[in-house]
Each structure stands twice: as C-alpha cells, then as structure tokens.
Coordinates of C-alpha atoms in Angstrom, one line a residue:
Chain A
X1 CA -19.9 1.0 5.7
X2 CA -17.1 1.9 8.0
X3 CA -14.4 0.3 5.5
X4 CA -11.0 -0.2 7.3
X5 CA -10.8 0.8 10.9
X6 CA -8.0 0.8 12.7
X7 CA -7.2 1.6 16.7
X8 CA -5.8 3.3 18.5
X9 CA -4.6 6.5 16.5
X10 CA -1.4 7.3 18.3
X11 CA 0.7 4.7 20.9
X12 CA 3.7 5.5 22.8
X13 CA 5.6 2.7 24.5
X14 CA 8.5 1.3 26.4
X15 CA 11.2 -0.9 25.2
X16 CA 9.6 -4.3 26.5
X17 CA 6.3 -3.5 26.4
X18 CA 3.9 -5.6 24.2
X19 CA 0.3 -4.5 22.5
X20 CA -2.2 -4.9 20.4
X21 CA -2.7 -2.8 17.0
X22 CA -6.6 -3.6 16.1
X23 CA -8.0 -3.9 12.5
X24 CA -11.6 -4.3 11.5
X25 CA -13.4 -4.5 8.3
X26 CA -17.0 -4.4 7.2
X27 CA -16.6 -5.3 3.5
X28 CA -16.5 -9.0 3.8
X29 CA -13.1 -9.1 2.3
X30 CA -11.2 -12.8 2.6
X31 CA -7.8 -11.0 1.9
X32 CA -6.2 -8.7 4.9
X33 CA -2.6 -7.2 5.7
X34 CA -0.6 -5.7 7.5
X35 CA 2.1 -2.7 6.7
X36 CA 4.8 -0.5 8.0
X37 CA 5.4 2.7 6.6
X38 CA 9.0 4.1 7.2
X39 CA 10.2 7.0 5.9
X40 CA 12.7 6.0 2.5
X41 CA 11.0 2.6 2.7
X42 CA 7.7 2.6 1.1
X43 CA 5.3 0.2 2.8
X44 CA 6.3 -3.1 3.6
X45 CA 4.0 -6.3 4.3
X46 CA 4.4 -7.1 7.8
X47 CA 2.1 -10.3 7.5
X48 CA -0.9 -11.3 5.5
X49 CA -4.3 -13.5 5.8
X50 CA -6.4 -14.7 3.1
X51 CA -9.5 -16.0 5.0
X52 CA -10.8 -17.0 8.7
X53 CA -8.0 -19.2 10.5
X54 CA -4.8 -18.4 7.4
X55 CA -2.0 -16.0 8.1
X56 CA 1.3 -16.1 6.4
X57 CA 4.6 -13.8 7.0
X58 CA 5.2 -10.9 4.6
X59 CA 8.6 -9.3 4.0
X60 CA 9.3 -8.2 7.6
X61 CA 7.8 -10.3 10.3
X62 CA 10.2 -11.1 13.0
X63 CA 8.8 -9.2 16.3
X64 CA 4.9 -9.4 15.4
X65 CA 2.3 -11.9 15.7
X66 CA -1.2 -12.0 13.8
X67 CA -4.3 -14.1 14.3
X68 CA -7.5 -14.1 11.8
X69 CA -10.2 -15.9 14.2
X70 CA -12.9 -14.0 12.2
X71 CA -13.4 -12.7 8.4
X72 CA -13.8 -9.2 9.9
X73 CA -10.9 -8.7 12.8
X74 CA -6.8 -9.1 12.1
X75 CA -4.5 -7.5 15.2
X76 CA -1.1 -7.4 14.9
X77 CA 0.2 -8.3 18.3
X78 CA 3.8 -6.1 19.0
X79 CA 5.7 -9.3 21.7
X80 CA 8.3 -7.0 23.2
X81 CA 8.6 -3.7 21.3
X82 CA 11.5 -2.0 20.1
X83 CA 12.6 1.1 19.5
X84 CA 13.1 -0.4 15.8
X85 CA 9.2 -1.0 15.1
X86 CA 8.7 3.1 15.8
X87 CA 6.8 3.4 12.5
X88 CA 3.2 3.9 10.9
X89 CA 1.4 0.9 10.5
X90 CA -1.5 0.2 8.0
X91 CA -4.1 -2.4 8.0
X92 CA -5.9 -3.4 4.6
X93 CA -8.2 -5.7 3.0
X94 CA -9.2 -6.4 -0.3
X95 CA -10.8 -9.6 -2.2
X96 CA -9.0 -12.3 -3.3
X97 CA -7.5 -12.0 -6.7
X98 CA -9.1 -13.7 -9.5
X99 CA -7.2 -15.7 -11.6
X100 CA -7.4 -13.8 -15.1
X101 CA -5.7 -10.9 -13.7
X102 CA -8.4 -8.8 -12.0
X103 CA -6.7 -6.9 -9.2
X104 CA -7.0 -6.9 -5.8
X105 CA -8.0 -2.9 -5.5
X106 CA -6.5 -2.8 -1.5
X107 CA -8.7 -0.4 1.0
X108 CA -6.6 0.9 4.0
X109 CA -7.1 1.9 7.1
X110 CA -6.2 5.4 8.9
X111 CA -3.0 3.9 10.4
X112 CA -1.5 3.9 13.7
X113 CA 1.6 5.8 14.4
X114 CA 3.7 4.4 17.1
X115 CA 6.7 5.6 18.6
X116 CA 8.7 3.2 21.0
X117 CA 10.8 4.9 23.4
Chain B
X1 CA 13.0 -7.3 -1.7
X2 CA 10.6 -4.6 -3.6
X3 CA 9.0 -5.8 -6.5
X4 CA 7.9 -2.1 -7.8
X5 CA 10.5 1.0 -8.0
X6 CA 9.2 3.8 -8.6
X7 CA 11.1 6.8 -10.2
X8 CA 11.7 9.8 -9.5
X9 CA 11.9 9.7 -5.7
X10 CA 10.3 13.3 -5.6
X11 CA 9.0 15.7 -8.3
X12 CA 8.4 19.6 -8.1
X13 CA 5.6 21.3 -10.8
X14 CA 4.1 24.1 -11.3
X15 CA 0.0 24.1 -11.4
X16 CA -1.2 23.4 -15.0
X17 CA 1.6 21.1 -15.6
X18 CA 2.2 17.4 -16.1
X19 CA 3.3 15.1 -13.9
X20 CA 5.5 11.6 -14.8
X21 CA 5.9 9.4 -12.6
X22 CA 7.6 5.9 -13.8
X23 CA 7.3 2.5 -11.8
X24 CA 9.7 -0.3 -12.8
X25 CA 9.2 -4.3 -11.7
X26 CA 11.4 -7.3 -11.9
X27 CA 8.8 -10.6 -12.3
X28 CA 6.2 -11.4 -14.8
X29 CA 2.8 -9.8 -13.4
X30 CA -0.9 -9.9 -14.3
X31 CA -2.0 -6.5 -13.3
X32 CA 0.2 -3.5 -12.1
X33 CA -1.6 -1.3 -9.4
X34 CA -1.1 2.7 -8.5
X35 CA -2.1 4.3 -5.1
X36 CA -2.3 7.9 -4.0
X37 CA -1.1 8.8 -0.3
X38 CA -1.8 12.2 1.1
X39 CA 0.2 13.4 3.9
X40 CA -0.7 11.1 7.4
X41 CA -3.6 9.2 5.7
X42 CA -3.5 5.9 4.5
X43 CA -3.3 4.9 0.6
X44 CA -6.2 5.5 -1.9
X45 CA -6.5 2.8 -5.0
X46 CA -6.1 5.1 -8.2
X47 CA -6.0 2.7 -10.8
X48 CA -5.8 -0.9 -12.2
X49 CA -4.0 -1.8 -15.3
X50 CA -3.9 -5.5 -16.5
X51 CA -1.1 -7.1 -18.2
X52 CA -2.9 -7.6 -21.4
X53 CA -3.5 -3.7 -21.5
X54 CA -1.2 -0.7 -22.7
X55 CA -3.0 2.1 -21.9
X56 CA -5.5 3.1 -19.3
X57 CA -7.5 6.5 -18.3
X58 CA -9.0 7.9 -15.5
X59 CA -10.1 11.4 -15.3
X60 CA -6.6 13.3 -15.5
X61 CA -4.7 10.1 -14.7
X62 CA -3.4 8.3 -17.7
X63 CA -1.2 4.9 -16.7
X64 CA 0.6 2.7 -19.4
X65 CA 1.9 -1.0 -19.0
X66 CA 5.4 -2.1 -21.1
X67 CA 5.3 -5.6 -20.0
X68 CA 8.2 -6.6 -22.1
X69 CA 10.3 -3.6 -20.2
X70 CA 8.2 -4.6 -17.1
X71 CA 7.8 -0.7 -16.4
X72 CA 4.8 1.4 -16.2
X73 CA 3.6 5.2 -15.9
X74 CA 1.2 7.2 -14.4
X75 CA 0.6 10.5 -16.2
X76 CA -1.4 13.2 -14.1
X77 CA -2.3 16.3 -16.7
X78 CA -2.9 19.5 -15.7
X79 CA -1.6 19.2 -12.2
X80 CA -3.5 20.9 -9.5
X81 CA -2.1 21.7 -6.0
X82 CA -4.7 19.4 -4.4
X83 CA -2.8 16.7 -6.3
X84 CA 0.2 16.4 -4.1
X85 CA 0.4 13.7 -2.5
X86 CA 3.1 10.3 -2.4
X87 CA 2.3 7.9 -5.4
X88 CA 3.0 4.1 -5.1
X89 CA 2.8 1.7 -7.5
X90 CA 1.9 -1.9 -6.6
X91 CA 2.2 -5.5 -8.4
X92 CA 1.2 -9.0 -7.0
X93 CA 2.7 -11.2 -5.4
X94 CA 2.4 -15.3 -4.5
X95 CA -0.8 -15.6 -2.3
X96 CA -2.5 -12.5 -3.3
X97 CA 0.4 -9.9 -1.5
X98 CA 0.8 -6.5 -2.9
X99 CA 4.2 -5.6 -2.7
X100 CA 4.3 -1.6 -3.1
X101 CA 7.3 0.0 -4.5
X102 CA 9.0 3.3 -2.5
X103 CA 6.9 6.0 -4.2
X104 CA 7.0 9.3 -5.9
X105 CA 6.6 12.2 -3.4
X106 CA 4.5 14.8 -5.9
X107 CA 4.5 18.5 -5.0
X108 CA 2.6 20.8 -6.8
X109 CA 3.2 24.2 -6.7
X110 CA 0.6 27.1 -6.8

C-alpha cells in the first residue's frame, strides 16, 4: 500500500494564480482532510469529507475549494492564491469513528510546501 | 478555536532523560489522540487513549487521561536523540474532525 500520497512536493506561485494540491489514498478510508501547517499554529483543518460526494468546512476555509467524487481522491483547489496561504499543507485519511470511542488513528501524507509570492 | 493545548511550547533534555509533555482540552471527549512530527514529514499516530482509560503504554511512551481536569500526558522515558521531533496531541470533534493542539517541539540532546 502507498498510504497517503500527496503531489506535487514543492509549488511556487503568483498572487492570482489558482491550483490544484492532489491527495490520494489506497486504504479505503471514508474519512479524509485537509491541513495547514504554520509555524506557532499547529495544524489546522482546512476542510474535511467523510465519504464519496460529502465535504464540510474545517476551521479555516475561506480561499479553498474541495471535491470528494471518489473514496480514493480529495484535491484542495487554491481559487486565487495569496500570499497568506504560503504554508505546508497535509492531506489525511482515517476511518470513521466508531461510536464507543475507538479513535480515528489519522494517516498523513508527505505534504506540500507552498510559497506564494 | 483549538480544542487541544499542549504545554510546554518546546523542551530541551539530555539523552537518558524523561520527557513531559502535557495537552489540555476544553469539551467532553471520547478518546484523546498524540502524534509524532519529525522535521518536514508529516504526523505519525503514536497513541490512542479512550476516555474510560487513565493510563496507557507503548514501548517508552506512557500517556495518561484526567477527564475530570480534561488534560492529558505523554511520558517518553529514557529519551534518545532520535526522539526529537514536534508532539501534538489531538481530540475529536463533531463529524469525525481531529482538531490538533499547537504541539511540543522536543529536542534531545546527545
């Protein structure tokens, strides 16, 4: 199993410019998010999916889309970048979590550091 | 908002000694999760304590769960320098989110 994968690596852009960060799993996991990792701030959920055709905004999601069209793929779509979302971003997936307290143990990816200019 | 703070910000050992990191949360939770980052990768699960659990082990890693102070720790003994790293801790949220506090940056000194 590949686990998380995430492309590209490294990203520069322009003020203005919009991509897309990719995110792939092979675990089967319903459950899959999206971080940014700033330094001081600890990771915080950008948005979330749990399943095929379900996403739902996290703590900071103004400036990204996401779309789940598959249980395996969830890209986070930067609209017009700003210097602002320079950061590290992290994709993960986990299962759902049960009801009686078993944990959703989160796998990440390698992360994508991306520096808007 | 962060649901997990973890304290302190950054901690300096020596090898062969302990390490304390403490995680504090504000809602009721059902489990209570801790991550390992090393420098430029992404997180590593550590360990899963429930709610209905005080004390748990793993190896060298030894977490506890005060559910009435809504804090927990994560003990590392006998420190190695291969153990620094950035330490989150991470507790549920509505709609299965983990909301990760700001972490413990761990250095371990040879």
């Amino acid at each position: 199993n590949a686990g998380v994968t995430q492309t590209p690596k490294f990203q520069v852009l322009k003020t203005g410019q919009s991509m897309t960060l990719q995110c792939a799993q092979d675990m089967n996991h319903e459950y899959m998010s999206w971080y940014r990792q700033d330094p001081g701030m600890g990771l915080r959920l950008i948005h979330y999916s749990v399943g095929a055709g379900i996403t739902d905004q996290g703590e900071v999601p103004n400036g990204y889309n996401v779309s789940r069209s598959t249980t395996e793929d969830f890209p986070l779509r930067l609209l017009s970048a700003a210097p602002s979302q320079t950061s590290v971003y992290f994709c993960a997936s986990s299962r759902l979590p049960g009801l009686a307290g078993e944990g959703n143990e989160q796998f990440f990816g390698p992360g994508t550091r991306l520096t808007v200019l | 908002s962060q649901q997990g703070e973890e304290d302190p910000q950054a901690l300096s050992i020596q090898e062969g000694e302990n390490a304390t990191m403490n995680c504090s949360y504000k809602t009721s939770i059902n489990n209570l999760q801790w991550y390992r980052q090393n420098s430029g990768r992404g997180l590593v699960h550590l360990i899963l304590i429930r709610s209905n659990e005080r004390e748990k082990h793993s190896g060298r890693l030894r977490v506890t769960l005060d559910t009435s102070k809504k804090s927990s720790s994560l003990l590392i003994t006998a420190s190695r320098a291969a153990d620094t790293a950035s330490y989150f801790c991470a507790t549920p949220s509505q709609g299965g989110k983990l909301i990760f506090g700001q972490g413990t940056e761990l250095s371990v000194k040879p």
